[in-house]
GROMACS .gro file of C-alpha atoms in nm:
model
  381
    1PRO     CA    1   0.382  -2.041   1.893
    2LYS     CA    2   0.126  -2.109   2.144
    3GLU     CA    3  -0.236  -2.173   2.020
    4GLY     CA    4  -0.481  -1.934   2.215
    5ALA     CA    5  -0.839  -1.932   2.243
    6ARG     CA    6  -1.049  -2.064   1.933
    7GLY     CA    7  -0.721  -2.159   1.756
    8VAL     CA    8  -0.569  -1.837   1.747
    9LEU     CA    9  -0.187  -1.824   1.706
   10LYS     CA   10  -0.042  -1.599   1.964
   11PRO     CA   11   0.331  -1.579   1.953
   12ALA     CA   12   0.517  -1.441   2.262
   13ASN     CA   13   0.793  -1.277   2.069
   14GLU     CA   14   0.924  -1.188   1.725
   15ALA     CA   15   1.112  -1.504   1.672
   16GLU     CA   16   0.797  -1.722   1.736
   17LEU     CA   17   0.600  -1.487   1.508
   18ALA     CA   18   0.855  -1.516   1.228
   19ALA     CA   19   0.851  -1.907   1.273
   20ALA     CA   20   0.473  -1.916   1.257
   21VAL     CA   21   0.469  -1.712   0.927
   22ALA     CA   22   0.746  -1.930   0.784
   23GLY     CA   23   0.557  -2.250   0.864
   24ALA     CA   24   0.228  -2.127   0.766
   25ALA     CA   25   0.049  -2.374   0.521
   26GLY     CA   26  -0.225  -2.120   0.398
   27PRO     CA   27  -0.362  -1.774   0.454
   28MET     CA   28  -0.330  -1.575   0.770
   29ARG     CA   29  -0.541  -1.325   0.919
   30ILE     CA   30  -0.328  -1.070   1.117
   31VAL     CA   31  -0.491  -0.901   1.405
   32GLY     CA   32  -0.380  -0.681   1.697
   33GLY     CA   33  -0.664  -0.609   1.944
   34GLY     CA   34  -0.922  -0.696   1.700
   35THR     CA   35  -1.097  -0.358   1.725
   36ARG     CA   36  -1.058  -0.265   1.356
   37PRO     CA   37  -1.198  -0.544   1.129
   38ILE     CA   38  -1.180  -0.321   0.816
   39GLY     CA   39  -1.134  -0.473   0.483
   40ARG     CA   40  -1.269  -0.777   0.293
   41PRO     CA   41  -1.312  -1.078   0.524
   42ILE     CA   42  -1.029  -1.334   0.532
   43ASP     CA   43  -1.061  -1.705   0.569
   44GLY     CA   44  -0.754  -1.824   0.729
   45THR     CA   45  -0.555  -1.893   1.052
   46VAL     CA   46  -0.563  -1.589   1.292
   47LEU     CA   47  -0.221  -1.460   1.383
   48SER     CA   48  -0.244  -1.223   1.682
   49VAL     CA   49   0.061  -0.984   1.770
   50ALA     CA   50  -0.111  -0.901   2.099
   51GLY     CA   51   0.179  -1.135   2.275
   52LEU     CA   52   0.442  -0.880   2.143
   53SER     CA   53   0.376  -0.616   2.404
   54GLY     CA   54   0.585  -0.364   2.593
   55ILE     CA   55   0.790  -0.055   2.543
   56SER     CA   56   1.139  -0.115   2.423
   57LEU     CA   57   1.290   0.222   2.457
   58TYR     CA   58   1.142   0.554   2.582
   59ASP     CA   59   1.371   0.877   2.589
   60PRO     CA   60   1.158   1.168   2.659
   61GLY     CA   61   1.449   1.400   2.622
   62SER     CA   62   1.490   1.306   2.265
   63LEU     CA   63   1.104   1.271   2.196
   64THR     CA   64   1.170   0.911   2.100
   65LEU     CA   65   0.965   0.608   2.159
   66VAL     CA   66   1.025   0.240   2.039
   67VAL     CA   67   0.729   0.001   2.113
   68GLN     CA   68   0.619  -0.342   2.031
   69ALA     CA   69   0.331  -0.394   1.795
   70GLY     CA   70   0.099  -0.562   2.037
   71THR     CA   71   0.126  -0.292   2.315
   72PRO     CA   72  -0.218  -0.143   2.388
   73LEU     CA   73  -0.257   0.209   2.263
   74SER     CA   74  -0.378   0.310   2.609
   75ALA     CA   75  -0.061   0.182   2.773
   76VAL     CA   76   0.151   0.394   2.511
   77GLU     CA   77  -0.055   0.701   2.586
   78ALA     CA   78  -0.036   0.662   2.964
   79ALA     CA   79   0.337   0.626   2.952
   80LEU     CA   80   0.360   0.949   2.728
   81ALA     CA   81   0.127   1.144   2.964
   82GLU     CA   82   0.350   1.071   3.263
   83GLU     CA   83   0.612   1.270   3.085
   84GLY     CA   84   0.379   1.527   2.963
   85GLN     CA   85   0.405   1.406   2.595
   86ARG     CA   86   0.173   1.263   2.335
   87LEU     CA   87   0.128   1.100   2.005
   88PRO     CA   88   0.103   1.384   1.747
   89PHE     CA   89  -0.142   1.218   1.512
   90GLU     CA   90  -0.437   1.175   1.754
   91PRO     CA   91  -0.531   0.824   1.645
   92MET     CA   92  -0.896   0.722   1.604
   93ASP     CA   93  -1.068   0.465   1.829
   94HIS     CA   94  -1.291   0.269   1.600
   95ARG     CA   95  -1.459   0.049   1.861
   96GLY     CA   96  -1.781   0.271   1.916
   97LEU     CA   97  -1.822   0.311   1.526
   98LEU     CA   98  -1.760  -0.059   1.453
   99GLY     CA   99  -1.927  -0.200   1.757
  100THR     CA  100  -1.617  -0.400   1.846
  101THR     CA  101  -1.458  -0.476   2.193
  102GLY     CA  102  -1.096  -0.552   2.301
  103THR     CA  103  -0.801  -0.325   2.323
  104PRO     CA  104  -0.661  -0.109   2.024
  105THR     CA  105  -0.279  -0.165   1.972
  106ILE     CA  106  -0.015   0.056   1.853
  107GLY     CA  107   0.088  -0.188   1.578
  108ALA     CA  108  -0.269  -0.166   1.423
  109VAL     CA  109  -0.238   0.223   1.445
  110ALA     CA  110   0.088   0.201   1.236
  111ALA     CA  111  -0.046  -0.062   0.992
  112MET     CA  112  -0.357   0.145   0.895
  113ASN     CA  113  -0.183   0.491   0.910
  114ASN     CA  114  -0.435   0.602   1.170
  115ALA     CA  115  -0.487   0.983   1.223
  116GLY     CA  116  -0.754   1.183   1.356
  117PRO     CA  117  -0.875   1.555   1.326
  118ARG     CA  118  -0.512   1.701   1.400
  119ARG     CA  119  -0.389   1.555   1.061
  120ILE     CA  120  -0.455   1.887   0.897
  121GLN     CA  121  -0.181   2.026   1.103
  122ALA     CA  122   0.031   1.754   1.227
  123GLY     CA  123  -0.006   1.477   0.965
  124ALA     CA  124  -0.068   1.096   1.002
  125ALA     CA  125   0.105   0.824   1.202
  126ARG     CA  126   0.349   0.748   0.915
  127ASP     CA  127   0.501   1.107   0.932
  128TYR     CA  128   0.617   1.017   1.277
  129MET     CA  129   0.720   0.663   1.228
  130LEU     CA  130   1.123   0.656   1.247
  131GLY     CA  131   1.170   0.297   1.215
  132VAL     CA  132   0.986  -0.046   1.186
  133ARG     CA  133   1.052  -0.394   1.236
  134PHE     CA  134   0.844  -0.646   1.051
  135VAL     CA  135   0.825  -1.014   0.932
  136ASP     CA  136   0.754  -1.063   0.557
  137GLY     CA  137   0.570  -1.347   0.392
  138ARG     CA  138   0.868  -1.566   0.393
  139GLY     CA  139   0.902  -1.543   0.770
  140THR     CA  140   1.213  -1.314   0.745
  141VAL     CA  141   1.260  -1.035   1.009
  142ILE     CA  142   1.333  -0.708   0.843
  143LYS     CA  143   1.430  -0.381   0.996
  144ASN     CA  144   1.418  -0.052   0.847
  145GLY     CA  145   1.477   0.320   0.969
  146GLY     CA  146   1.603   0.405   1.320
  147ARG     CA  147   1.539   0.623   1.610
  148VAL     CA  148   1.589   0.966   1.449
  149MET     CA  149   1.461   1.168   1.159
  150LYS     CA  150   1.712   1.157   0.855
  151ASN     CA  151   1.721   1.161   0.494
  152VAL     CA  152   1.616   0.841   0.338
  153THR     CA  153   1.831   0.640   0.114
  154GLY     CA  154   1.724   0.339  -0.070
  155TYR     CA  155   1.366   0.191  -0.006
  156ASP     CA  156   1.175   0.374   0.270
  157LEU     CA  157   0.994   0.072   0.418
  158VAL     CA  158   0.874   0.263   0.701
  159LYS     CA  159   0.633   0.469   0.492
  160LEU     CA  160   0.556   0.161   0.283
  161LEU     CA  161   0.434  -0.052   0.581
  162ALA     CA  162   0.216   0.232   0.703
  163GLY     CA  163  -0.127   0.185   0.565
  164SER     CA  164  -0.055  -0.156   0.425
  165TYR     CA  165  -0.300  -0.329   0.667
  166GLY     CA  166  -0.064  -0.611   0.714
  167THR     CA  167  -0.061  -0.719   0.355
  168LEU     CA  168   0.311  -0.680   0.304
  169GLY     CA  169   0.433  -0.762   0.640
  170VAL     CA  170   0.345  -0.818   1.010
  171ILE     CA  171   0.477  -0.520   1.204
  172THR     CA  172   0.661  -0.617   1.527
  173GLU     CA  173   0.807  -0.318   1.654
  174VAL     CA  174   0.768   0.061   1.569
  175ALA     CA  175   0.992   0.372   1.660
  176PHE     CA  176   0.792   0.695   1.684
  177LYS     CA  177   0.880   1.061   1.721
  178VAL     CA  178   0.654   1.211   1.994
  179LEU     CA  179   0.555   1.570   2.089
  180PRO     CA  180   0.493   1.758   2.416
  181GLU     CA  181   0.134   1.752   2.531
  182VAL     CA  182  -0.062   2.084   2.486
  183GLU     CA  183  -0.104   2.309   2.769
  184ALA     CA  184  -0.435   2.478   2.649
  185ALA     CA  185  -0.686   2.447   2.380
  186ALA     CA  186  -0.984   2.641   2.251
  187SER     CA  187  -1.281   2.519   2.036
  188LEU     CA  188  -1.459   2.785   1.829
  189THR     CA  189  -1.823   2.719   1.716
  190ILE     CA  190  -2.045   2.873   1.458
  191ALA     CA  191  -2.406   2.778   1.440
  192GLY     CA  192  -2.643   2.783   1.136
  193LEU     CA  193  -2.409   2.740   0.830
  194ASP     CA  194  -2.510   2.542   0.547
  195ASP     CA  195  -2.243   2.302   0.393
  196ALA     CA  196  -2.101   2.551   0.138
  197ALA     CA  197  -2.058   2.823   0.373
  198ALA     CA  198  -1.923   2.590   0.656
  199ILE     CA  199  -1.640   2.473   0.415
  200THR     CA  200  -1.575   2.826   0.328
  201ALA     CA  201  -1.543   2.919   0.683
  202LEU     CA  202  -1.324   2.629   0.769
  203SER     CA  203  -1.090   2.716   0.464
  204THR     CA  204  -1.062   3.075   0.603
  205ALA     CA  205  -0.964   2.937   0.943
  206LEU     CA  206  -0.702   2.694   0.799
  207GLY     CA  207  -0.570   2.954   0.558
  208SER     CA  208  -0.502   3.191   0.876
  209PRO     CA  209  -0.181   3.230   1.059
  210PHE     CA  210  -0.346   3.083   1.379
  211ASP     CA  211  -0.224   2.721   1.360
  212VAL     CA  212  -0.570   2.547   1.340
  213THR     CA  213  -0.555   2.174   1.465
  214GLY     CA  214  -0.913   2.082   1.397
  215ALA     CA  215  -1.190   2.186   1.145
  216ALA     CA  216  -1.512   2.016   1.131
  217HIS     CA  217  -1.886   2.061   1.037
  218ASP     CA  218  -2.182   1.864   1.128
  219PRO     CA  219  -2.479   1.932   0.883
  220ARG     CA  220  -2.718   1.759   1.119
  221ASP     CA  221  -2.708   2.036   1.356
  222GLN     CA  222  -2.529   2.290   1.143
  223ARG     CA  223  -2.242   2.321   1.378
  224THR     CA  224  -1.912   2.436   1.250
  225GLN     CA  225  -1.610   2.380   1.478
  226VAL     CA  226  -1.254   2.499   1.472
  227ARG     CA  227  -0.968   2.392   1.724
  228ILE     CA  228  -0.669   2.568   1.820
  229GLU     CA  229  -0.396   2.428   2.080
  230GLY     CA  230  -0.074   2.532   2.244
  231PHE     CA  231   0.056   2.741   2.524
  232MET     CA  232  -0.223   2.932   2.745
  233ALA     CA  233  -0.123   3.286   2.619
  234SER     CA  234  -0.088   3.183   2.271
  235VAL     CA  235  -0.429   3.015   2.260
  236ALA     CA  236  -0.602   3.308   2.425
  237HIS     CA  237  -0.447   3.547   2.167
  238ARG     CA  238  -0.530   3.319   1.869
  239ALA     CA  239  -0.881   3.243   1.985
  240GLU     CA  240  -0.954   3.613   2.016
  241LYS     CA  241  -0.808   3.689   1.651
  242LEU     CA  242  -0.977   3.390   1.511
  243SER     CA  243  -1.309   3.481   1.643
  244ASP     CA  244  -1.267   3.818   1.489
  245LEU     CA  245  -1.178   3.653   1.158
  246LEU     CA  246  -1.464   3.417   1.152
  247GLY     CA  247  -1.716   3.668   1.282
  248VAL     CA  248  -1.834   3.752   0.919
  249TYR     CA  249  -1.983   3.394   0.905
  250GLY     CA  250  -2.188   3.428   1.229
  251ALA     CA  251  -2.167   3.447   1.590
  252VAL     CA  252  -1.864   3.255   1.738
  253CYS     CA  253  -1.885   3.080   2.061
  254VAL     CA  254  -1.547   3.001   2.233
  255GLU     CA  255  -1.492   2.707   2.465
  256THR     CA  256  -1.159   2.701   2.662
  257ASP     CA  257  -1.218   2.441   2.920
  258LEU     CA  258  -0.943   2.190   2.826
  259GLU     CA  259  -1.139   1.875   2.919
  260THR     CA  260  -1.455   1.989   2.747
  261VAL     CA  261  -1.256   2.069   2.443
  262ARG     CA  262  -1.078   1.714   2.454
  263GLU     CA  263  -1.415   1.531   2.501
  264THR     CA  264  -1.577   1.740   2.203
  265TRP     CA  265  -1.288   1.658   1.967
  266ALA     CA  266  -1.271   1.290   2.073
  267LYS     CA  267  -1.640   1.240   1.969
  268ILE     CA  268  -1.564   1.404   1.628
  269ARG     CA  269  -1.248   1.203   1.592
  270ASP     CA  270  -1.430   0.869   1.655
  271VAL     CA  271  -1.730   0.976   1.463
  272ASP     CA  272  -1.949   0.920   1.773
  273ALA     CA  273  -2.256   1.046   1.612
  274PHE     CA  274  -2.278   0.739   1.366
  275ALA     CA  275  -2.176   0.489   1.637
  276ASP     CA  276  -2.523   0.365   1.721
  277SER     CA  277  -2.701   0.435   1.401
  278PRO     CA  278  -2.781   0.153   1.165
  279GLY     CA  279  -2.639   0.161   0.794
  280ASP     CA  280  -2.307   0.148   0.635
  281VAL     CA  281  -2.036   0.400   0.707
  282TRP     CA  282  -1.811   0.525   0.443
  283ARG     CA  283  -1.491   0.727   0.463
  284ILE     CA  284  -1.428   0.963   0.173
  285SER     CA  285  -1.113   1.163   0.120
  286VAL     CA  286  -1.158   1.456  -0.120
  287LYS     CA  287  -1.040   1.810  -0.204
  288PRO     CA  288  -1.233   2.038   0.060
  289GLY     CA  289  -1.384   2.257  -0.207
  290ASP     CA  290  -1.533   1.972  -0.382
  291ALA     CA  291  -1.701   1.827  -0.070
  292PRO     CA  292  -2.040   2.013  -0.069
  293ALA     CA  293  -2.101   1.913  -0.448
  294LEU     CA  294  -1.979   1.554  -0.376
  295THR     CA  295  -2.226   1.508  -0.088
  296ALA     CA  296  -2.522   1.661  -0.281
  297ARG     CA  297  -2.496   1.360  -0.519
  298MET     CA  298  -2.552   1.124  -0.225
  299ARG     CA  299  -2.920   0.997  -0.169
  300ASP     CA  300  -3.045   0.923   0.179
  301ALA     CA  301  -2.711   0.955   0.342
  302GLN     CA  302  -2.592   1.173   0.635
  303VAL     CA  303  -2.260   1.316   0.642
  304ILE     CA  304  -2.005   1.475   0.877
  305TYR     CA  305  -1.702   1.686   0.755
  306ASP     CA  306  -1.366   1.679   0.915
  307TRP     CA  307  -1.028   1.810   0.797
  308GLY     CA  308  -1.183   2.123   0.667
  309GLY     CA  309  -1.394   1.923   0.440
  310GLY     CA  310  -1.102   1.697   0.312
  311LEU     CA  311  -1.265   1.404   0.489
  312ILE     CA  312  -1.631   1.319   0.460
  313TRP     CA  313  -1.789   1.052   0.701
  314ALA     CA  314  -2.104   0.919   0.534
  315LEU     CA  315  -2.378   0.706   0.683
  316ALA     CA  316  -2.591   0.542   0.418
  317PRO     CA  317  -2.859   0.278   0.429
  318ARG     CA  318  -2.741  -0.086   0.423
  319GLY     CA  319  -2.592  -0.203   0.083
  320THR     CA  320  -2.582   0.148  -0.070
  321ASP     CA  321  -2.361   0.162  -0.365
  322LEU     CA  322  -2.224   0.507  -0.252
  323ARG     CA  323  -1.944   0.507  -0.499
  324GLY     CA  324  -2.207   0.450  -0.780
  325GLN     CA  325  -2.403   0.750  -0.656
  326ILE     CA  326  -2.110   0.982  -0.635
  327GLY     CA  327  -1.957   0.880  -0.971
  328THR     CA  328  -1.611   0.974  -1.079
  329PHE     CA  329  -1.428   1.227  -0.835
  330ARG     CA  330  -1.081   1.325  -0.749
  331GLY     CA  331  -1.037   1.125  -0.417
  332HIS     CA  332  -1.114   0.797  -0.285
  333ALA     CA  333  -1.396   0.622  -0.071
  334THR     CA  334  -1.336   0.347   0.171
  335LEU     CA  335  -1.619   0.113   0.307
  336ILE     CA  336  -1.549   0.132   0.692
  337ARG     CA  337  -1.868  -0.050   0.820
  338ALA     CA  338  -2.101  -0.292   0.659
  339ASP     CA  339  -2.228  -0.641   0.718
  340LYS     CA  340  -2.023  -0.936   0.582
  341ASP     CA  341  -2.216  -0.984   0.253
  342THR     CA  342  -2.146  -0.625   0.179
  343HIS     CA  343  -1.786  -0.647   0.257
  344THR     CA  344  -1.744  -0.968   0.057
  345ASN     CA  345  -1.934  -0.847  -0.256
  346ARG     CA  346  -1.816  -0.480  -0.296
  347PRO     CA  347  -1.456  -0.332  -0.304
  348VAL     CA  348  -1.380  -0.205   0.051
  349PHE     CA  349  -1.102   0.008  -0.063
  350HIS     CA  350  -1.130   0.243  -0.352
  351PRO     CA  351  -1.042   0.063  -0.679
  352GLU     CA  352  -0.689   0.151  -0.788
  353LEU     CA  353  -0.594   0.284  -1.135
  354ASN     CA  354  -0.437   0.006  -1.341
  355ALA     CA  355  -0.079   0.125  -1.335
  356ILE     CA  356  -0.100   0.163  -0.927
  357ALA     CA  357  -0.278  -0.173  -0.907
  358ALA     CA  358   0.010  -0.326  -1.096
  359LEU     CA  359   0.258  -0.169  -0.861
  360SER     CA  360   0.066  -0.275  -0.557
  361ALA     CA  361   0.064  -0.635  -0.692
  362GLY     CA  362   0.420  -0.625  -0.756
  363LEU     CA  363   0.504  -0.518  -0.405
  364ARG     CA  364   0.292  -0.774  -0.249
  365LYS     CA  365   0.461  -1.048  -0.463
  366LYS     CA  366   0.807  -0.914  -0.352
  367PHE     CA  367   0.709  -0.908   0.019
  368ASP     CA  368   0.477  -1.205   0.033
  369PRO     CA  369   0.528  -1.429  -0.245
  370ARG     CA  370   0.306  -1.704  -0.130
  371GLY     CA  371   0.029  -1.462  -0.085
  372ILE     CA  372  -0.054  -1.552   0.275
  373LEU     CA  373  -0.060  -1.220   0.461
  374ASN     CA  374  -0.413  -1.088   0.489
  375PRO     CA  375  -0.475  -1.184   0.135
  376GLY     CA  376  -0.750  -1.018  -0.057
  377LEU     CA  377  -0.812  -0.774   0.248
  378MET     CA  378  -0.750  -0.453   0.019
  379GLY     CA  379  -0.873  -0.608  -0.305
  380SER     CA  380  -1.172  -0.627  -0.502
  381PRO     CA  381  -1.431  -0.920  -0.509
   0.00000   0.00000   0.00000
């Protein structure tokens, strides 16, 4: 593989990437566009998949897309938009929040199981990954899955690779199921609710038959927002019915301009409110009903709720041990943004139970026996 700027290995194809891994003499830090440096810092050779770019197959009629891992996410979305289609899981763009530059890649979306506000209705990236090709720690190319949804027999490596952050293998190609783009959308807003009342209102919306695709609350300005999407007539009908249902919690303001709704929810998706604010950013997954009591334990932290309260974004002063403040809870807290010292000295990902940690270690040993692929990225200091 060719050596790019600052000693970065940038193979041009899967064979070169496999050769680079097979010949590696030490740890490798796997990167795509370099826009999502989440996890403990890794001291090793940088291996970029950015050279593996391009759409291998796109069949709009069968809602199937096969794409190389280094392909820019923007290129994927543009190709889908030309056919009136989209990625169902609304992947987050971390650049604003993390202060990074570069181009997000589709392989990183798969490797971190990325998803935005629509997850409550559509699921995450792994739910639409039909197949995957990857290079394991030995330099062996492995293929799993295909181009259609089917019952899984044997190991479901597609799901295993999603969310593994490059610690089990370097993804080289992914097959996705895609969906038609929405024709219309509406965003319903209620002002003035405290956290507990807002979560109750969001739960009411999510429990309704009106197919909610976004449910968020920002305590800083006490704005509670619900999104619905679909065909124009359906959205109009559901917006009216949902406004009546939520009217018991306060006056409901309805926005139906499609571009305005998209801009609003893109900011929620990307946690735009914390982008330029100093401090550490945590991502906490929890049972929605537990969210208000959980955030009440935090000191000096600002929060934003997504997924009906199931996802909490918290902005805390630099170096805050937010897990320590929260204590034991059913869920997990991930340190998304912090300085290098904090990332190095505090577990970035929530510590696993002993049995799960043993299983994870066993999988890493199986797929990466030399321990060279993003070693320690998901571990503890």
